[in-house]
Short mmCIF file of C-alpha atoms and ligand atoms in Angstrom, two decimals:
data_model
loop_
_atom_site.label_atom_id
_atom_site.label_comp_id
_atom_site.label_asym_id
_atom_site.label_seq_id
_atom_site.Cartn_x
_atom_site.Cartn_y
_atom_site.Cartn_z
CA MET A 1 0.27 -0.26 -0.10
CA THR A 2 1.25 3.45 -1.33
CA THR A 3 1.42 6.77 1.38
CA ALA A 4 0.59 9.83 0.69
CA SER A 5 3.93 10.82 0.69
CA ALA A 6 3.22 14.34 -0.38
CA ILE A 7 6.41 17.25 0.09
CA PRO A 8 5.88 18.24 4.32
CA GLU A 9 5.24 22.27 3.55
CA LEU A 10 3.11 20.98 0.99
CA ALA A 11 0.24 18.01 3.29
CA GLN A 12 0.83 20.62 6.46
CA PHE A 13 -3.32 22.80 5.82
CA THR A 14 -2.84 26.37 5.52
CA ILE A 15 -5.83 28.49 4.23
CA GLY A 16 -5.45 30.18 0.68
CA PHE A 17 -4.47 33.33 2.29
CA ASP A 18 -1.51 35.05 0.88
CA GLN A 19 -0.05 37.34 3.32
CA ARG A 20 0.70 40.23 0.36
CA ASP A 21 -2.62 40.48 1.07
CA ARG A 22 -2.58 41.32 4.81
CA ALA A 23 -1.44 45.17 4.10
CA PRO A 24 -4.56 45.67 1.01
CA LEU A 25 -7.05 44.36 2.40
CA HIS A 26 -6.59 45.86 6.34
CA ALA A 27 -6.67 48.62 3.92
CA LEU A 28 -9.75 47.30 2.10
CA ILE A 29 -11.62 47.18 5.90
CA ASP A 30 -10.32 49.99 6.78
CA GLU A 31 -12.20 51.99 4.08
CA VAL A 32 -15.36 49.88 4.82
CA LEU A 33 -15.32 50.63 8.52
CA ASP A 34 -14.60 54.59 7.86
CA SER A 35 -17.36 54.54 5.32
CA ASN A 36 -20.21 53.48 8.02
CA ARG A 37 -21.88 51.38 5.50
CA TRP A 38 -21.39 47.68 7.09
CA SER A 39 -23.95 46.28 4.23
CA GLU A 40 -24.88 46.38 1.49
CA ALA A 41 -22.18 48.53 0.10
CA SER A 42 -19.98 49.64 -2.52
CA MET A 43 -17.41 46.10 -0.97
CA THR A 44 -19.64 43.73 -2.11
CA ASP A 45 -20.37 45.25 -5.60
CA ARG A 46 -16.51 45.79 -5.96
CA PHE A 47 -16.16 42.13 -4.81
CA GLU A 48 -18.68 41.16 -7.31
CA ALA A 49 -17.23 42.59 -10.73
CA ALA A 50 -14.02 41.62 -9.44
CA TRP A 51 -15.28 37.78 -9.17
CA GLU A 52 -16.85 38.54 -12.53
CA GLY A 53 -14.22 39.73 -14.54
CA TRP A 54 -12.52 35.67 -12.99
CA ASN A 55 -15.55 33.91 -14.19
CA GLN A 56 -16.85 35.43 -16.51
CA ALA A 57 -20.73 35.63 -16.10
CA PRO A 58 -22.21 38.08 -13.19
CA ALA A 59 -22.32 37.79 -9.93
CA VAL A 60 -24.15 37.87 -6.37
CA ALA A 61 -22.19 37.94 -3.28
CA LEU A 62 -23.54 36.15 -0.59
CA SER A 63 -23.47 34.97 2.92
CA SER A 64 -23.54 30.87 2.63
CA TRP A 65 -23.39 29.00 -0.52
CA ALA A 66 -26.85 27.14 1.05
CA GLY A 67 -28.48 30.91 0.60
CA GLY A 68 -27.53 30.66 -3.61
CA ALA A 69 -28.84 27.50 -3.74
CA LEU A 70 -31.76 28.11 -1.86
CA ALA A 71 -31.97 30.82 -4.32
CA ALA A 72 -31.75 29.28 -7.79
CA LEU A 73 -34.09 26.31 -6.63
CA HIS A 74 -36.94 28.36 -6.09
CA TYR A 75 -36.04 30.56 -9.05
CA ALA A 76 -36.33 27.37 -10.44
CA GLY A 77 -39.87 26.71 -8.81
CA VAL A 78 -39.05 23.35 -7.31
CA HIS A 79 -41.70 22.92 -4.80
CA GLY A 80 -43.55 19.62 -4.72
CA ALA A 81 -41.39 19.17 -7.64
CA THR A 82 -38.21 16.68 -8.83
CA VAL A 83 -34.23 17.63 -8.35
CA LEU A 84 -31.92 15.38 -9.40
CA CYS A 85 -28.68 15.20 -8.13
CA PRO A 86 -25.59 13.42 -7.39
CA SER A 87 -25.30 10.82 -5.24
CA ASN A 88 -20.83 11.29 -4.69
CA THR A 89 -21.46 14.90 -3.43
CA PHE A 90 -21.84 16.05 -0.15
CA MET A 91 -24.97 16.17 2.18
CA ALA A 92 -25.48 19.98 1.30
CA THR A 93 -26.11 19.29 -1.57
CA PRO A 94 -29.54 17.69 -1.15
CA LEU A 95 -30.49 19.14 1.81
CA ALA A 96 -30.30 22.11 0.11
CA ALA A 97 -33.06 20.72 -2.37
CA ILE A 98 -35.06 18.87 -0.14
CA HIS A 99 -35.50 21.96 2.03
CA ALA A 100 -36.72 23.58 -0.93
CA GLY A 101 -39.23 21.82 -0.61
CA ALA A 102 -38.31 18.53 -3.24
CA LYS A 103 -38.38 15.09 -3.77
CA VAL A 104 -34.24 14.17 -4.64
CA GLU A 105 -33.36 11.46 -6.80
CA PHE A 106 -29.93 10.47 -7.06
CA VAL A 107 -27.69 9.84 -9.87
CA ASP A 108 -25.06 7.88 -9.90
CA CYS A 109 -21.22 9.23 -11.13
CA ASN A 110 -18.60 8.70 -13.65
CA ARG A 111 -15.52 6.22 -12.22
CA GLU A 112 -12.99 8.76 -14.41
CA ASP A 113 -14.42 12.00 -12.68
CA LEU A 114 -16.65 11.36 -10.30
CA CYS A 115 -18.80 13.30 -10.90
CA ILE A 116 -22.40 12.37 -12.39
CA SER A 117 -22.88 10.12 -15.23
CA PHE A 118 -24.55 11.95 -18.32
CA ALA A 119 -25.78 8.03 -19.03
CA ASP A 120 -27.61 8.14 -16.04
CA PHE A 121 -28.75 11.24 -15.80
CA GLU A 122 -30.64 10.86 -19.28
CA ALA A 123 -32.14 7.77 -17.63
CA LYS A 124 -33.12 9.18 -14.80
CA ALA A 125 -34.81 12.55 -16.62
CA ASN A 126 -36.50 10.20 -18.69
CA ARG A 127 -37.99 8.17 -15.12
CA HIS A 128 -38.39 11.22 -12.33
CA LYS A 129 -39.15 14.44 -15.61
CA PRO A 130 -37.22 17.03 -13.36
CA ARG A 131 -37.90 20.03 -12.64
CA ALA A 132 -33.73 21.28 -11.51
CA ALA A 133 -30.89 18.86 -11.29
CA PHE A 134 -27.69 19.53 -10.24
CA LEU A 135 -24.37 18.99 -11.66
CA VAL A 136 -21.57 18.62 -9.34
CA HIS A 137 -18.45 19.39 -9.90
CA ILE A 138 -15.91 17.63 -7.21
CA GLY A 139 -12.45 18.01 -6.99
CA GLY A 140 -11.93 21.48 -8.31
CA HIS A 141 -12.06 20.10 -11.82
CA ILE A 142 -15.40 20.70 -14.85
CA ALA A 143 -16.88 17.18 -14.64
CA PHE A 144 -16.22 15.53 -17.84
CA ASP A 145 -19.71 15.36 -18.74
CA ALA A 146 -21.23 18.61 -18.06
CA GLN A 147 -22.00 20.47 -21.59
CA ARG A 148 -24.02 16.92 -22.05
CA ILE A 149 -25.47 17.87 -19.55
CA ALA A 150 -25.95 21.44 -20.01
CA GLU A 151 -27.50 19.83 -23.46
CA TYR A 152 -29.84 18.05 -22.64
CA CYS A 153 -31.03 20.41 -19.80
CA ALA A 154 -31.23 22.93 -22.38
CA ALA A 155 -33.22 20.89 -24.20
CA ASN A 156 -35.31 19.24 -21.52
CA ASP A 157 -36.44 22.93 -19.86
CA ILE A 158 -34.47 21.41 -16.90
CA PHE A 159 -33.33 24.18 -14.60
CA LEU A 160 -29.30 23.06 -14.00
CA ILE A 161 -27.43 24.07 -11.10
CA GLU A 162 -24.27 23.69 -11.07
CA ASP A 163 -22.33 22.66 -7.18
CA CYS A 164 -19.06 24.33 -7.93
CA ALA A 165 -18.51 24.59 -3.89
CA HIS A 166 -15.34 22.95 -5.49
CA ALA A 167 -14.75 24.67 -8.68
CA HIS A 168 -12.98 28.17 -8.08
CA GLY A 169 -9.92 27.96 -10.30
CA ALA A 170 -11.41 24.75 -12.68
CA SER A 171 -11.91 26.13 -16.75
CA TRP A 172 -12.47 24.41 -20.20
CA ASN A 173 -10.73 25.30 -22.64
CA GLY A 174 -10.66 28.56 -20.75
CA ARG A 175 -14.25 27.72 -20.43
CA LYS A 176 -15.25 28.14 -16.40
CA ALA A 177 -17.33 26.55 -14.10
CA GLY A 178 -20.57 28.18 -13.36
CA THR A 179 -21.06 29.36 -16.92
CA TYR A 180 -22.72 25.81 -18.54
CA GLY A 181 -25.79 25.51 -16.21
CA ASP A 182 -29.39 28.30 -15.35
CA ALA A 183 -26.74 29.01 -12.39
CA GLY A 184 -23.23 28.24 -10.99
CA ILE A 185 -22.95 28.38 -6.90
CA TYR A 186 -19.41 29.36 -4.66
CA SER A 187 -19.16 27.94 -1.02
CA LEU A 188 -16.67 30.37 -0.06
CA TYR A 189 -15.89 28.48 3.78
CA ALA A 190 -12.15 28.07 5.39
CA THR A 191 -11.31 24.99 3.68
CA LYS A 192 -11.96 25.98 0.05
CA THR A 193 -8.89 26.87 -2.70
CA ILE A 194 -10.21 30.50 -1.73
CA SER A 195 -12.52 31.64 1.39
CA THR A 196 -13.57 34.32 3.57
CA GLY A 197 -14.79 32.26 6.40
CA GLU A 198 -17.87 31.78 4.84
CA GLY A 199 -19.99 32.76 2.64
CA GLY A 200 -21.31 32.46 -1.52
CA VAL A 201 -21.78 33.31 -4.73
CA LEU A 202 -23.50 32.86 -7.46
CA VAL A 203 -23.17 33.21 -10.29
CA SER A 204 -25.32 32.99 -13.75
CA LYS A 205 -25.74 34.49 -17.68
CA ARG A 206 -29.53 35.07 -17.03
CA PRO A 207 -30.29 38.42 -16.01
CA GLU A 208 -33.29 37.11 -14.76
CA VAL A 209 -31.99 34.66 -12.28
CA LEU A 210 -29.44 37.54 -10.98
CA ASP A 211 -31.80 39.61 -10.04
CA HIS A 212 -34.20 36.78 -8.19
CA ALA A 213 -30.66 36.07 -6.54
CA ARG A 214 -30.49 39.38 -5.65
CA ALA A 215 -33.76 39.65 -4.51
CA PHE A 216 -33.72 36.43 -2.97
CA ARG A 217 -30.39 37.15 -0.33
CA ASN A 218 -32.74 40.13 0.87
CA TYR A 219 -36.01 39.12 2.05
CA GLY A 220 -37.27 40.10 -1.80
CA LYS A 221 -36.23 43.98 -1.21
CA PRO A 222 -37.51 45.77 -3.12
CA SER A 223 -40.98 44.65 -4.57
CA PHE A 224 -40.07 41.83 -2.31
CA GLU A 225 -42.18 39.24 -4.77
CA VAL A 226 -39.80 36.89 -3.31
CA GLN A 227 -40.29 35.86 -0.82
CA GLY A 228 -36.06 35.14 0.63
CA LEU A 229 -34.29 35.11 3.84
CA ASN A 230 -31.46 37.25 4.98
CA PHE A 231 -28.47 35.87 3.20
CA ARG A 232 -26.40 38.81 3.02
CA MET A 233 -22.19 39.56 2.46
CA SER A 234 -21.86 41.33 5.09
CA GLU A 235 -18.86 44.60 3.59
CA LEU A 236 -16.56 43.21 6.19
CA THR A 237 -16.46 40.00 3.70
CA ALA A 238 -16.73 40.91 0.53
CA ALA A 239 -13.46 42.66 1.17
CA LEU A 240 -11.54 39.36 2.18
CA GLY A 241 -13.37 38.07 -0.68
CA LEU A 242 -11.96 41.11 -2.97
CA VAL A 243 -8.31 40.26 -2.32
CA GLN A 244 -8.94 36.48 -1.94
CA ILE A 245 -10.97 36.71 -6.41
CA GLU A 246 -7.83 38.31 -7.98
CA ARG A 247 -5.23 36.42 -5.87
CA LEU A 248 -7.30 33.05 -7.19
CA PRO A 249 -4.95 33.09 -10.40
CA GLU A 250 -2.60 33.08 -8.63
CA ILE A 251 -3.26 30.35 -5.71
CA VAL A 252 -3.98 27.72 -8.89
CA ALA A 253 -0.75 28.38 -11.22
CA TRP A 254 0.97 27.63 -7.90
CA LYS A 255 -0.39 24.27 -6.63
CA ASN A 256 -0.72 22.88 -10.74
CA GLU A 257 2.83 23.77 -10.34
CA ALA A 258 4.05 21.77 -7.24
CA ALA A 259 1.21 19.14 -8.95
CA ARG A 260 3.40 18.56 -11.48
CA GLU A 261 6.68 19.04 -9.68
CA HIS A 262 6.15 16.31 -6.35
CA LEU A 263 2.65 14.92 -6.51
CA ASP A 264 2.30 13.68 -10.57
CA PRO A 265 5.88 11.80 -11.06
CA ARG A 266 5.09 9.68 -7.74
CA TYR A 267 1.45 9.43 -8.38
CA PRO A 268 0.34 7.17 -11.22
CA SER A 269 -3.00 6.83 -10.45
CA ARG A 270 -4.11 10.05 -10.41
CA LEU A 271 -6.57 11.52 -11.62
CA GLU A 272 -6.24 12.39 -15.15
CA LEU A 273 -7.81 15.85 -17.00
CA PRO A 274 -9.08 15.37 -20.62
CA GLY A 275 -6.98 18.03 -22.86
CA GLY A 276 -8.16 21.71 -22.31
CA MET A 277 -9.44 21.33 -18.65
CA VAL A 278 -7.64 22.95 -15.51
CA SER A 279 -7.93 21.97 -12.48
CA GLY A 280 -8.36 24.04 -9.78
CA LEU A 281 -6.48 20.99 -7.57
CA TYR A 282 -9.09 22.03 -4.06
CA LYS A 283 -8.45 18.07 -3.93
CA TYR A 284 -5.21 15.64 -5.48
CA ILE A 285 -7.70 12.87 -6.04
CA VAL A 286 -6.13 9.02 -6.50
CA PHE A 287 -7.46 6.13 -6.92
CA ASP A 288 -5.98 4.28 -4.35
CA TRP A 289 -6.14 3.42 -0.77
CA LEU A 290 -3.01 5.45 0.59
CA GLU A 291 -2.29 4.52 4.79
CA ARG A 292 -1.96 8.78 5.24
CA SER A 293 -4.06 11.40 3.40
CA THR A 294 -6.60 13.90 4.29
CA GLY A 295 -8.99 10.78 3.44
CA ARG A 296 -11.74 10.45 1.36
CA VAL A 297 -13.60 13.57 -0.86
CA TYR A 298 -17.01 11.86 0.64
CA ASP A 299 -16.28 8.56 2.79
CA GLN A 300 -20.16 7.45 1.85
CA PRO A 301 -22.32 8.12 -0.70
CA CYS A 302 -25.13 10.76 0.15
CA HIS A 303 -27.77 7.89 -1.32
CA ARG A 304 -26.61 5.89 1.69
CA ILE A 305 -26.38 8.06 4.45
CA MET A 306 -29.78 9.23 3.43
CA GLY A 307 -30.36 5.05 3.86
CA SER A 308 -31.69 4.62 0.22
CA ASP A 309 -32.04 1.12 -1.49
CA ALA A 310 -30.64 3.33 -5.09
CA GLU A 311 -28.22 1.38 -6.80
CA LEU A 312 -25.20 3.00 -7.89
CA PRO A 313 -22.55 1.23 -8.04
CA ASN A 314 -20.29 3.63 -9.63
CA SER A 315 -21.12 5.95 -6.73
CA ASP A 316 -20.17 2.68 -3.90
CA TRP A 317 -17.34 2.28 -6.16
CA VAL A 318 -15.78 5.67 -5.97
CA ALA A 319 -16.49 5.99 -2.31
CA ARG A 320 -14.26 2.59 -1.92
CA ASN A 321 -11.17 3.33 -4.09
CA HIS A 322 -10.00 6.98 -4.02
CA SER A 323 -7.75 8.52 -1.69
CA CYS A 324 -6.68 12.80 -1.57
CA VAL A 325 -2.76 14.02 -1.58
CA PRO A 326 -2.97 16.66 0.79
CA LEU A 327 -2.23 19.48 -1.16
CA TYR A 328 -2.10 23.30 0.68
CA TYR A 329 -0.76 26.53 -0.79
CA HIS A 330 2.42 27.82 0.95
CA PRO A 331 4.08 30.97 -1.46
CA GLU A 332 6.81 31.61 1.12
CA THR A 333 8.15 27.77 0.17
CA GLY A 334 7.23 28.94 -3.72
CA PRO A 335 5.52 26.06 -6.06
CA GLY A 336 9.84 24.30 -7.07
CA GLU A 337 11.18 24.56 -4.00
CA PRO A 338 10.96 21.86 -1.84
CA ALA A 339 11.60 18.96 -3.28
CA SER A 340 15.35 20.64 -4.31
CA ARG A 341 15.96 21.41 -1.10
CA ASP A 342 14.77 17.29 0.26
CA GLY A 343 16.11 16.47 -2.46
CA GLU A 344 14.12 13.18 -1.84
CA ALA A 345 10.67 14.34 -0.60
CA ALA A 346 10.01 12.72 2.49
CA SER A 347 6.68 9.20 2.37
C1 LIG B 401 -20.39 19.79 -3.00
C2 LIG B 401 -20.69 20.26 -2.14
N1 LIG B 401 -22.03 21.53 -2.06
C3 LIG B 401 -21.50 22.14 -0.97
C4 LIG B 401 -20.86 22.59 -0.15
C5 LIG B 401 -21.69 23.63 1.11
O1 LIG B 401 -20.80 25.05 1.31
P1 LIG B 401 -20.52 25.16 2.94
O2 LIG B 401 -20.68 24.88 4.05
O3 LIG B 401 -19.85 26.48 2.41
O4 LIG B 401 -21.73 25.69 3.30
C6 LIG B 401 -20.11 21.98 0.21
C7 LIG B 401 -18.59 22.31 1.25
O5 LIG B 401 -18.05 22.19 1.71
C8 LIG B 401 -19.65 21.00 -0.55
O6 LIG B 401 -18.09 20.78 -0.68
#
């Protein structure tokens, strides 16, 4: 059995925060403090504009991923309807649909990418006639079947929500996560590739979805036609988000270089990406069982957690046959440095 023999620096968890951003962040926070506007003001606008610049789609900042997911599900009108959801995901995904009043039908994944399978998606869509569906980009790469599923959903009037909680920095031939479906939802939780501690971002190319999300995060203001709640992001959080999104391309480049230099030569059983795809490398996934690792992306598929007897063989297989090698951002050492210092990496 192989061990997760990562370079020690890479294996030590750090939040993807660059110390060079400390002083600029303090200046932004001072700006917010002095403004006497700690919510619903210009820092949120600046954060959203910067996110759009990176993501190639307009963005709505939220206090959580869940707020964005609920806004999208609410727009899609899933109450009393069916939502398709991969089983190989975090429980947040099916629970959001359940809380929006939907019935969840689970879909199997591919073994190659851990993401939802087009073949099973098509079969389940034919059987259950869903109102909406989730496509989850597991691990930091784009789901390999994203394009086919997006085309199928567009042709069959299924509202497609991309769960981009892992997908910061992911692209395929330059196209970013969140631009395949009707909406994409990012998490800014404390362990993500970039983070604000807590927070979320909804992106969409559809102005009516963006308007709905803006109203949904703010109790339906100004017209109160949308029955939302409070999912606003504070101006202080937006300041942190602003320095983080501006640093994202460098973090992703750093992680990719560190993976190429130090991990790829050691892990021939790693997940292979198709041509033109860039992973943000939230997780470095290998099809092996490592003694020392950050564990599995998920130990159990959601249908098992929820006691469903659905037959989803690939979701069960994936849970038993992969591990994650730790790979955390350490800009102070540089992606190429640890091995040249150690000569041979520790195991
Ligand atoms: C796939 C997936 N979806 C949704 C979420 C929920 O994000 P948050 O914890 O920010 O609410 C997570 C969190 O880790 C996740 O991994």
